[in-house]
Amino acid sequence: EDAAPTIIQDEISWSDGDHLWLHPSTEYTLSIPILEPNGHGDLERVIVDLATGAGNFGITLDSDAQTCVTNEVMMTIIDCGPRAGLDDFDSEVIIDITMEFDWGFSGDPSVVRSMTISAWDDAGQSSRVTPTHMDWRFSSEVEVKQSSITLANDSYWVLPLQDNSVHGDLIWHRDKIAVLEELSIEIEIDNIPFLGTSIAGEIEVEFQTPSDSGVYPLTIKASDLPTGGLDRTDDSVVAAWVIVD
């Protein structure tokens, strides 16, 4: 007997674990398990509405064309389709959709978004689920983890006019996960700014110590973030006291 495809709601997941928060410039793979009694070759279309009721936020998988399209201009579909290794008569299929958000995505962090997933077979039969365990928020807020800041050789006692470097962690403000994209970091010591980078969440900024002996506050912040990015680092807090002697 022909039956509608069944979306296994409790097993819908992000491939790398739970995410209450999603962030820009980060790849996420949504995995959707579906049972199709006549084999997944009968699965015609899957639509994922990532923000139910918000409009213009759908992802459509066309099984015939084996392609995904989205109407959200601030999101890129990197890969999409049934997981490899299946033939048309396998009744169990996992649809993987890999996506990435742009920094310019309108991400009010107070908004909780729910997704709705629908599936149709060739006969027009369908099913729909709203997996509440996949509710999510979006944030483009970063911060320097102040407690992670160290100098080269882990010593704050330095010589005058010495080449040195600052190291630490750049994390997403909301869930404290490392920011993987390469971003600019600025430190300031003795009223002189120095620029460096954070790569895969690891900060390195080279600088030269002041010429005069003394105790100098060193501050740090993210710099020149992409449009839409926000730095939540409190740059009024002294990240390190550097003792020049």
Coordinates of N, CA and C in Angstrom, one line a residue:
E1 N 0.8 -1.2 0.0 CA 0.0 0.0 0.0 C 0.9 1.2 0.0
D2 N 0.6 2.2 -0.9 CA 1.3 3.4 -1.0 C 1.0 4.3 0.2
A3 N 2.0 4.9 0.8 CA 1.7 5.7 2.0 C 2.6 7.0 1.9
A4 N 2.2 8.0 2.6 CA 3.0 9.2 2.5 C 4.4 9.0 3.2
P5 N 5.4 9.8 2.7 CA 6.7 9.7 3.4 C 6.6 10.2 4.8
T6 N 7.4 9.6 5.7 CA 7.4 9.9 7.1 C 8.7 10.5 7.5
I7 N 8.6 11.7 8.0 CA 9.8 12.4 8.5 C 10.0 12.0 9.9
I8 N 11.2 11.5 10.2 CA 11.4 11.0 11.6 C 11.8 12.2 12.4
Q9 N 10.9 12.8 13.1 CA 11.0 14.1 13.7 C 12.1 14.1 14.8
D10 N 12.1 13.1 15.6 CA 13.1 13.1 16.8 C 14.5 13.0 16.4
E11 N 14.7 12.5 15.1 CA 16.1 12.3 14.7 C 16.7 13.4 13.8
I12 N 15.9 14.4 13.5 CA 16.4 15.6 12.8 C 17.4 16.2 13.6
S13 N 18.6 16.6 13.0 CA 19.7 17.1 13.8 C 20.6 17.9 13.0
W14 N 21.5 18.7 13.6 CA 22.7 19.3 13.0 C 23.8 18.2 13.1
S15 N 24.5 18.0 12.0 CA 25.4 16.9 12.0 C 26.6 16.9 13.0
D16 N 26.9 18.1 13.5 CA 28.0 18.3 14.4 C 27.5 18.5 15.9
G17 N 26.2 18.2 16.1 CA 25.8 18.4 17.5 C 24.7 19.5 17.6
D18 N 24.2 19.7 18.8 CA 23.1 20.6 19.0 C 23.6 22.1 18.9
H19 N 22.7 22.9 18.3 CA 23.0 24.3 18.2 C 21.8 25.1 18.5
L20 N 21.8 25.8 19.7 CA 20.8 26.8 20.0 C 21.1 28.1 19.2
W21 N 22.4 28.4 19.0 CA 22.9 29.6 18.3 C 23.5 29.2 17.0
L22 N 23.2 29.9 15.9 CA 23.8 29.8 14.7 C 24.5 31.1 14.4
H23 N 25.7 31.1 13.6 CA 26.5 32.2 13.4 C 26.9 32.4 12.0
P24 N 27.3 33.6 11.6 CA 27.7 33.8 10.2 C 29.0 33.1 9.8
S25 N 29.2 32.9 8.5 CA 30.5 32.4 8.0 C 30.8 31.0 8.6
T26 N 29.8 30.2 9.0 CA 30.0 28.9 9.6 C 29.2 27.9 8.9
E27 N 29.8 26.8 8.5 CA 29.0 25.8 7.8 C 28.2 24.9 8.8
Y28 N 26.9 24.8 8.5 CA 26.0 23.9 9.3 C 25.4 22.9 8.3
T29 N 25.3 21.6 8.8 CA 24.7 20.6 8.0 C 23.4 20.1 8.7
L30 N 22.3 20.3 8.1 CA 21.0 19.8 8.7 C 20.7 18.4 8.1
S31 N 20.5 17.5 9.0 CA 20.3 16.1 8.6 C 18.8 15.7 8.9
I32 N 18.1 15.3 7.8 CA 16.7 15.0 7.9 C 16.4 13.5 7.5
P33 N 16.1 12.6 8.4 CA 15.8 11.2 8.1 C 14.3 11.1 7.7
I34 N 14.1 10.4 6.5 CA 12.8 10.2 6.0 C 12.6 8.7 5.6
L35 N 11.4 8.2 5.9 CA 11.0 6.9 5.5 C 10.0 7.0 4.3
E36 N 10.4 6.4 3.2 CA 9.5 6.4 2.0 C 9.2 4.9 1.7
P37 N 8.0 4.4 1.9 CA 7.7 3.0 1.8 C 8.0 2.4 0.4
N38 N 7.9 3.2 -0.7 CA 8.2 2.7 -2.0 C 9.6 3.0 -2.5
G39 N 10.5 3.3 -1.5 CA 11.8 3.7 -1.9 C 12.0 5.1 -2.1
H40 N 13.2 5.6 -1.8 CA 13.3 7.1 -1.8 C 13.3 7.7 -3.2
G41 N 13.3 6.8 -4.2 CA 13.1 7.2 -5.6 C 11.8 7.9 -5.8
D42 N 10.8 7.5 -4.9 CA 9.5 8.1 -5.0 C 9.4 9.5 -4.3
L43 N 10.4 9.9 -3.6 CA 10.4 11.1 -2.9 C 10.6 12.3 -3.9
E44 N 9.6 13.1 -4.0 CA 9.6 14.1 -5.1 C 10.2 15.5 -4.6
R45 N 9.8 15.9 -3.4 CA 10.2 17.2 -2.9 C 10.3 17.3 -1.4
V46 N 11.3 18.0 -0.9 CA 11.4 18.3 0.5 C 11.6 19.8 0.7
I47 N 10.8 20.4 1.5 CA 10.9 21.9 1.8 C 11.2 22.1 3.3
V48 N 12.2 22.8 3.5 CA 12.6 23.2 4.9 C 12.4 24.7 5.0
D49 N 11.5 25.1 6.0 CA 11.2 26.5 6.3 C 12.0 26.7 7.6
L50 N 13.1 27.4 7.5 CA 14.0 27.5 8.7 C 13.4 28.5 9.7
A51 N 12.5 29.4 9.3 CA 11.9 30.3 10.2 C 10.4 30.4 10.0
T52 N 9.7 29.4 10.5 CA 8.3 29.3 10.3 C 7.5 30.6 10.5
G53 N 6.8 31.0 9.5 CA 5.9 32.2 9.6 C 6.7 33.4 9.2
A54 N 8.0 33.4 9.1 CA 8.7 34.6 8.8 C 8.7 35.0 7.3
G55 N 8.5 34.0 6.4 CA 8.5 34.3 5.0 C 9.9 34.4 4.4
N56 N 10.0 34.0 3.2 CA 11.3 34.1 2.4 C 12.5 33.4 3.1
F57 N 12.2 32.3 3.7 CA 13.3 31.6 4.4 C 13.2 30.1 4.2
G58 N 12.9 29.7 2.9 CA 12.7 28.3 2.7 C 13.9 27.7 1.9
I59 N 14.1 26.4 2.0 CA 15.0 25.7 1.2 C 14.2 24.5 0.6
T60 N 14.3 24.4 -0.8 CA 13.5 23.4 -1.5 C 14.5 22.4 -2.2
L61 N 14.3 21.2 -1.9 CA 15.0 20.1 -2.5 C 14.1 19.5 -3.6
D62 N 14.6 19.6 -4.9 CA 13.9 18.9 -6.0 C 14.6 17.6 -6.2
S63 N 13.9 16.5 -5.9 CA 14.6 15.2 -6.0 C 14.9 14.8 -7.5
D64 N 14.1 15.3 -8.4 CA 14.4 15.0 -9.8 C 15.6 15.7 -10.3
A65 N 15.7 16.9 -9.9 CA 16.9 17.7 -10.4 C 18.1 17.5 -9.5
Q66 N 17.9 16.9 -8.3 CA 18.9 16.8 -7.3 C 19.6 18.1 -6.9
T67 N 18.8 19.1 -6.8 CA 19.3 20.4 -6.4 C 18.5 21.0 -5.3
C68 N 19.1 22.0 -4.6 CA 18.4 22.8 -3.6 C 18.4 24.2 -4.0
V69 N 17.4 25.0 -3.7 CA 17.3 26.4 -3.9 C 16.8 27.0 -2.7
T70 N 17.2 28.3 -2.4 CA 16.6 29.0 -1.3 C 16.3 30.4 -1.8
N71 N 15.3 31.0 -1.1 CA 14.9 32.4 -1.4 C 15.5 33.4 -0.4
E72 N 16.4 32.9 0.4 CA 17.0 33.8 1.4 C 18.4 34.2 0.9
V73 N 18.5 35.5 0.5 CA 19.7 36.0 -0.1 C 20.9 36.0 0.8
M74 N 20.7 36.0 2.1 CA 21.8 36.0 3.1 C 22.2 34.6 3.5
M75 N 21.8 33.6 2.8 CA 22.2 32.3 3.1 C 22.6 31.6 1.8
T76 N 23.7 30.8 1.9 CA 24.3 30.1 0.8 C 24.1 28.6 1.0
I77 N 23.5 27.9 0.0 CA 23.5 26.4 0.1 C 24.8 25.8 -0.5
I78 N 25.5 25.2 0.3 CA 26.8 24.7 -0.1 C 26.7 23.3 -0.7
D79 N 25.9 22.4 -0.1 CA 25.7 21.1 -0.6 C 24.3 20.6 -0.1
C80 N 23.7 19.7 -0.9 CA 22.3 19.3 -0.6 C 22.0 18.0 -1.3
G81 N 21.2 17.1 -0.7 CA 20.8 15.9 -1.3 C 20.8 14.7 -0.4
P82 N 20.3 13.6 -0.9 CA 20.4 12.3 -0.1 C 21.8 11.9 0.2
R83 N 22.0 11.4 1.3 CA 23.3 10.9 1.7 C 23.7 9.8 0.8
A84 N 25.0 9.7 0.4 CA 25.5 8.8 -0.6 C 25.3 7.3 -0.1
G85 N 25.3 6.4 -1.1 CA 25.3 5.0 -0.9 C 23.9 4.4 -1.0
L86 N 22.9 5.1 -1.4 CA 21.5 4.6 -1.5 C 21.2 4.3 -3.0
D87 N 20.2 3.3 -3.1 CA 19.6 3.2 -4.5 C 18.2 3.6 -4.4
D88 N 17.5 3.6 -5.5 CA 16.1 4.2 -5.5 C 15.1 3.4 -4.7
F89 N 15.4 2.1 -4.3 CA 14.5 1.3 -3.6 C 14.7 1.2 -2.1
D90 N 15.7 1.9 -1.7 CA 15.9 2.0 -0.2 C 14.8 2.9 0.4
S91 N 14.2 2.4 1.4 CA 13.1 3.1 2.0 C 13.5 4.2 3.0
E92 N 14.7 4.0 3.5 CA 15.2 5.0 4.5 C 16.3 5.9 3.8
V93 N 16.1 7.2 4.0 CA 17.0 8.1 3.3 C 17.3 9.3 4.3
I94 N 18.5 9.8 4.3 CA 18.8 11.0 5.1 C 19.2 12.1 4.1
I95 N 18.4 13.2 4.2 CA 18.7 14.3 3.4 C 19.6 15.3 4.2
D96 N 20.8 15.6 3.6 CA 21.7 16.5 4.2 C 21.8 17.8 3.5
I97 N 21.6 18.9 4.2 CA 21.6 20.2 3.6 C 22.7 21.0 4.4
T98 N 23.8 21.4 3.6 CA 24.8 22.2 4.2 C 24.7 23.6 3.8
M99 N 24.6 24.5 4.8 CA 24.3 25.9 4.5 C 25.3 26.8 5.3
E100 N 25.3 28.1 4.9 CA 26.1 29.1 5.6 C 25.4 30.4 5.5
F101 N 25.4 31.1 6.7 CA 24.7 32.4 6.7 C 25.8 33.5 6.5
D102 N 25.3 34.6 5.8 CA 26.1 35.8 5.6 C 26.1 36.7 6.9
W103 N 27.2 37.5 7.0 CA 27.2 38.4 8.2 C 26.1 39.4 8.2
G104 N 25.6 39.7 7.0 CA 24.5 40.6 6.9 C 23.1 40.1 7.2
F105 N 23.0 38.8 7.5 CA 21.7 38.3 7.9 C 21.1 39.0 9.1
S106 N 19.8 39.3 8.9 CA 19.1 40.1 10.0 C 19.0 39.2 11.2
G107 N 19.8 39.3 12.2 CA 19.9 38.3 13.3 C 19.6 38.9 14.6
D108 N 18.4 39.4 14.9 CA 18.0 39.8 16.2 C 18.2 38.7 17.2
P109 N 19.1 38.7 18.1 CA 19.4 37.5 19.0 C 18.2 37.2 19.9
S110 N 17.3 38.1 20.1 CA 16.1 37.8 20.9 C 15.1 36.9 20.3
V111 N 15.2 36.8 18.9 CA 14.2 36.1 18.2 C 14.5 34.6 18.1
V112 N 13.5 33.8 18.6 CA 13.7 32.3 18.5 C 13.0 31.8 17.3
R113 N 13.7 31.1 16.4 CA 13.1 30.7 15.1 C 12.8 29.2 15.2
S114 N 11.7 28.8 14.7 CA 11.3 27.3 14.6 C 11.3 26.9 13.1
M115 N 11.7 25.7 12.9 CA 11.7 25.2 11.5 C 10.5 24.2 11.3
T116 N 10.0 24.2 10.1 CA 9.0 23.3 9.6 C 9.5 22.6 8.4
I117 N 9.4 21.2 8.4 CA 9.9 20.4 7.3 C 8.8 19.6 6.7
S118 N 8.7 19.7 5.4 CA 7.6 19.0 4.7 C 8.2 18.1 3.6
A119 N 7.6 17.0 3.3 CA 8.0 16.0 2.3 C 6.9 15.6 1.4
W120 N 7.0 15.5 0.1 CA 6.0 15.0 -0.8 C 6.6 13.8 -1.6
D121 N 5.7 12.8 -1.9 CA 6.1 11.8 -2.9 C 5.5 12.0 -4.2
D122 N 5.8 11.1 -5.2 CA 5.3 11.3 -6.6 C 3.8 11.4 -6.7
A123 N 3.1 10.7 -5.7 CA 1.6 10.7 -5.8 C 1.0 11.9 -5.2
G124 N 1.8 12.8 -4.7 CA 1.3 14.1 -4.0 C 1.0 13.9 -2.6
Q125 N 1.3 12.7 -2.0 CA 1.1 12.6 -0.6 C 2.2 13.3 0.2
S126 N 1.9 13.8 1.4 CA 2.9 14.6 2.1 C 2.8 14.4 3.6
S127 N 3.8 14.8 4.2 CA 3.8 14.9 5.7 C 4.6 16.1 6.1
R128 N 4.3 16.6 7.3 CA 5.0 17.8 7.8 C 5.3 17.7 9.3
V129 N 6.4 18.2 9.7 CA 6.7 18.2 11.1 C 7.3 19.6 11.5
T130 N 7.2 19.9 12.8 CA 7.9 21.1 13.4 C 8.7 20.6 14.6
P131 N 10.0 20.3 14.3 CA 10.8 19.8 15.4 C 11.2 20.8 16.4
T132 N 10.6 20.9 17.5 CA 10.8 22.0 18.5 C 12.2 21.9 19.1
H133 N 12.8 20.7 19.1 CA 14.2 20.6 19.6 C 15.2 21.3 18.7
M134 N 14.8 21.7 17.5 CA 15.7 22.4 16.6 C 15.5 23.9 16.5
D135 N 14.7 24.4 17.5 CA 14.5 25.9 17.5 C 15.9 26.5 17.7
W136 N 16.1 27.7 17.1 CA 17.4 28.3 17.0 C 17.4 29.8 17.0
R137 N 18.5 30.4 17.4 CA 18.7 31.9 17.3 C 19.9 32.2 16.5
F138 N 20.0 33.4 16.1 CA 21.2 33.8 15.3 C 21.9 35.0 16.0
S139 N 23.2 34.9 16.0 CA 24.0 36.0 16.5 C 25.3 36.2 15.7
S140 N 25.7 37.4 15.4 CA 26.9 37.8 14.8 C 27.8 38.5 15.8
E141 N 27.6 38.3 17.1 CA 28.4 39.0 18.1 C 29.6 38.1 18.5
V142 N 30.8 38.8 18.5 CA 32.0 38.1 18.8 C 32.6 38.8 20.1
E143 N 33.5 38.1 20.7 CA 34.2 38.7 21.8 C 35.6 38.1 22.0
V144 N 36.5 38.9 22.5 CA 37.8 38.4 22.9 C 37.7 37.8 24.3
K145 N 38.1 36.6 24.5 CA 38.0 36.0 25.8 C 39.2 36.6 26.6
Q146 N 38.8 37.6 27.5 CA 39.9 38.3 28.2 C 40.8 37.4 29.0
S147 N 40.2 36.4 29.6 CA 41.0 35.6 30.5 C 42.0 34.7 29.8
S148 N 41.9 34.6 28.5 CA 42.8 33.8 27.7 C 44.1 34.6 27.3
I149 N 44.1 35.9 27.5 CA 45.2 36.7 26.9 C 46.5 36.4 27.6
T150 N 47.5 36.1 26.8 CA 48.9 36.0 27.3 C 49.9 36.7 26.4
L151 N 51.1 36.9 26.9 CA 52.2 37.4 26.0 C 53.1 36.2 25.6
A152 N 53.9 36.5 24.7 CA 54.9 35.4 24.3 C 55.7 35.0 25.5
N153 N 56.0 33.7 25.6 CA 56.8 33.2 26.8 C 56.0 33.3 28.1
D154 N 54.7 33.7 28.0 CA 53.8 33.7 29.2 C 54.4 34.6 30.3
S155 N 55.1 35.6 29.9 CA 55.7 36.6 30.9 C 55.3 38.0 30.6
Y156 N 54.8 38.7 31.6 CA 54.4 40.1 31.5 C 55.6 41.1 31.8
W157 N 56.7 40.5 32.2 CA 57.9 41.3 32.4 C 58.7 41.4 31.1
V158 N 58.9 42.5 30.6 CA 59.5 42.6 29.2 C 60.6 43.7 29.2
L159 N 61.4 43.7 28.2 CA 62.5 44.7 28.0 C 61.9 45.9 27.2
P160 N 62.5 47.1 27.3 CA 62.0 48.2 26.4 C 62.3 47.9 25.0
L161 N 61.4 48.3 24.1 CA 61.6 48.2 22.7 C 61.8 46.8 22.2
Q162 N 61.1 45.9 22.9 CA 61.3 44.4 22.6 C 60.1 44.0 21.7
D163 N 60.4 43.2 20.6 CA 59.4 42.6 19.8 C 58.7 41.5 20.7
N164 N 57.4 41.5 20.7 CA 56.6 40.6 21.5 C 55.3 40.3 20.7
S165 N 54.4 39.5 21.3 CA 53.1 39.2 20.7 C 52.1 38.8 21.8
V166 N 50.9 39.1 21.4 CA 49.7 38.8 22.3 C 49.0 37.6 21.7
H167 N 48.6 36.7 22.6 CA 47.8 35.5 22.1 C 46.6 35.4 23.0
G168 N 45.6 34.7 22.4 CA 44.3 34.5 23.1 C 43.3 33.9 22.2
D169 N 42.0 33.9 22.7 CA 40.9 33.3 22.0 C 39.9 34.3 21.6
L170 N 39.4 34.1 20.3 CA 38.2 34.9 19.8 C 37.0 33.9 19.8
I171 N 35.9 34.3 20.4 CA 34.8 33.4 20.6 C 33.5 34.1 20.2
W172 N 32.5 33.3 19.9 CA 31.2 33.9 19.7 C 30.6 34.2 21.1
H173 N 30.1 35.4 21.2 CA 29.6 36.0 22.4 C 28.6 35.2 23.1
R174 N 27.7 34.6 22.4 CA 26.5 33.9 23.0 C 26.8 32.5 23.5
D175 N 27.5 31.7 22.8 CA 27.7 30.3 23.2 C 29.2 30.0 23.4
K176 N 30.1 31.0 23.3 CA 31.5 30.8 23.7 C 32.2 29.8 22.8
I177 N 31.8 29.6 21.6 CA 32.4 28.7 20.6 C 33.4 29.5 19.8
A178 N 34.6 28.9 19.4 CA 35.6 29.6 18.6 C 35.0 30.1 17.3
V179 N 35.5 31.3 17.0 CA 35.1 31.9 15.7 C 36.2 31.5 14.7
L180 N 35.7 30.7 13.7 CA 36.7 30.1 12.7 C 37.2 31.0 11.7
E181 N 36.4 32.0 11.2 CA 36.8 32.9 10.2 C 38.0 33.7 10.6
E182 N 38.9 34.0 9.6 CA 40.0 35.0 9.9 C 39.4 36.4 10.1
L183 N 39.7 37.0 11.2 CA 39.2 38.3 11.5 C 40.4 39.2 12.1
S184 N 40.2 40.5 12.0 CA 41.3 41.4 12.5 C 41.1 41.7 14.0
I185 N 42.2 41.8 14.7 CA 42.3 42.1 16.1 C 43.2 43.3 16.3
E186 N 42.8 44.2 17.2 CA 43.6 45.4 17.5 C 43.9 45.4 19.0
I187 N 45.2 45.6 19.3 CA 45.5 45.9 20.7 C 46.0 47.3 20.8
E188 N 46.1 47.8 22.0 CA 46.6 49.1 22.3 C 47.4 49.1 23.5
I189 N 48.7 49.6 23.4 CA 49.5 49.8 24.6 C 50.3 51.1 24.5
D190 N 50.3 51.9 25.5 CA 51.0 53.2 25.5 C 50.4 54.1 24.4
N191 N 49.1 53.9 24.3 CA 48.3 54.7 23.3 C 48.7 54.5 21.8
I192 N 49.4 53.4 21.6 CA 49.8 53.0 20.2 C 49.0 51.7 19.8
P193 N 48.3 51.7 18.7 CA 47.5 50.5 18.3 C 48.4 49.6 17.5
F194 N 48.2 48.3 17.6 CA 48.8 47.3 16.7 C 47.8 46.4 16.2
L195 N 47.9 45.9 15.0 CA 46.9 45.1 14.4 C 47.4 43.7 14.2
G196 N 46.6 42.7 14.3 CA 46.9 41.3 14.1 C 45.7 40.6 13.6
T197 N 45.7 39.3 13.8 CA 44.5 38.5 13.3 C 44.1 37.4 14.3
S198 N 42.9 36.9 14.1 CA 42.5 35.7 14.7 C 42.1 34.7 13.6
I199 N 42.7 33.5 13.7 CA 42.5 32.4 12.7 C 42.0 31.2 13.5
A200 N 40.9 30.7 13.1 CA 40.3 29.5 13.8 C 40.2 29.8 15.3
G201 N 39.9 31.0 15.7 CA 39.7 31.4 17.1 C 41.0 31.7 17.8
E202 N 42.1 31.6 17.2 CA 43.4 31.8 17.9 C 44.0 33.2 17.5
I203 N 44.2 34.0 18.5 CA 44.6 35.4 18.3 C 46.1 35.5 18.3
E204 N 46.7 36.2 17.4 CA 48.1 36.6 17.4 C 48.3 38.0 16.9
V205 N 48.8 38.9 17.8 CA 49.1 40.3 17.4 C 50.5 40.6 17.8
E206 N 51.4 40.9 16.9 CA 52.7 41.3 17.2 C 52.8 42.8 17.5
F207 N 53.7 43.1 18.5 CA 53.8 44.5 18.9 C 55.2 44.8 19.4
Q208 N 55.5 46.0 19.6 CA 56.8 46.4 20.2 C 56.5 47.0 21.6
T209 N 57.3 46.7 22.6 CA 57.0 47.2 23.9 C 57.5 48.7 24.0
P210 N 56.9 49.4 24.9 CA 57.3 50.8 25.0 C 58.8 51.0 25.4
S211 N 59.3 52.2 25.1 CA 60.7 52.5 25.3 C 61.0 52.9 26.7
D212 N 60.0 53.4 27.5 CA 60.3 53.8 28.8 C 59.9 52.7 29.8
S213 N 60.6 52.6 30.9 CA 60.2 51.7 32.0 C 58.9 52.1 32.6
G214 N 58.1 51.1 33.0 CA 56.8 51.4 33.7 C 55.9 50.3 33.5
V215 N 54.7 50.5 34.1 CA 53.6 49.5 34.0 C 52.5 50.0 33.0
Y216 N 52.2 49.3 32.0 CA 51.4 49.7 30.9 C 50.1 48.8 30.8
P217 N 48.9 49.4 30.7 CA 47.8 48.6 30.4 C 47.7 48.3 29.0
L218 N 47.3 47.0 28.7 CA 47.1 46.6 27.3 C 45.6 46.2 27.1
T219 N 45.0 46.8 26.1 CA 43.6 46.5 25.8 C 43.5 45.8 24.5
I220 N 42.4 45.1 24.2 CA 42.3 44.3 23.0 C 40.8 44.3 22.5
K221 N 40.6 44.3 21.2 CA 39.3 44.2 20.7 C 39.3 43.6 19.3
A222 N 38.2 43.2 18.8 CA 38.0 42.8 17.4 C 37.9 44.1 16.6
S223 N 38.5 44.0 15.3 CA 38.6 45.3 14.5 C 38.0 45.0 13.1
D224 N 37.4 46.0 12.6 CA 36.9 46.0 11.2 C 36.1 44.7 10.9
L225 N 35.1 44.4 11.7 CA 34.3 43.2 11.4 C 33.5 43.4 10.2
P226 N 33.1 42.3 9.5 CA 32.2 42.5 8.4 C 30.9 43.2 8.7
T227 N 30.3 43.8 7.7 CA 29.0 44.5 8.0 C 28.0 43.5 8.7
G228 N 27.5 43.9 9.8 CA 26.5 43.1 10.5 C 27.2 42.5 11.8
G229 N 28.5 42.5 11.8 CA 29.2 41.9 13.0 C 29.3 42.9 14.1
L230 N 29.2 42.4 15.3 CA 29.3 43.2 16.5 C 30.3 42.7 17.5
D231 N 31.2 43.6 18.0 CA 32.2 43.2 19.0 C 31.7 43.5 20.4
R232 N 31.5 42.4 21.2 CA 31.0 42.6 22.5 C 32.2 42.6 23.6
T233 N 33.4 42.6 23.1 CA 34.6 42.7 24.0 C 34.5 44.1 24.8
D234 N 34.7 44.0 26.1 CA 34.7 45.2 26.8 C 36.1 45.8 26.8
D235 N 36.4 46.7 25.8 CA 37.7 47.2 25.7 C 38.1 48.2 26.7
S236 N 37.2 48.5 27.7 CA 37.6 49.3 28.8 C 38.3 48.5 29.9
V237 N 38.2 47.2 29.7 CA 38.9 46.3 30.7 C 40.3 46.0 30.2
V238 N 41.2 46.1 31.2 CA 42.6 45.9 30.9 C 42.9 44.4 30.7
A239 N 43.3 44.0 29.5 CA 43.5 42.5 29.2 C 44.8 42.0 29.9
A240 N 45.8 42.9 30.0 CA 47.1 42.6 30.6 C 47.8 43.8 31.1
W241 N 48.5 43.7 32.2 CA 49.4 44.7 32.6 C 50.8 44.3 32.2
V242 N 51.5 45.2 31.4 CA 52.8 44.9 30.9 C 53.8 45.7 31.6
I243 N 54.8 45.0 32.2 CA 55.8 45.7 33.0 C 57.1 45.8 32.2
V244 N 57.5 47.0 31.9 CA 58.7 47.3 31.1 C 59.8 47.7 32.1
D245 N 60.9 46.9 32.0 CA 62.0 47.2 32.9 C 63.3 46.8 32.3

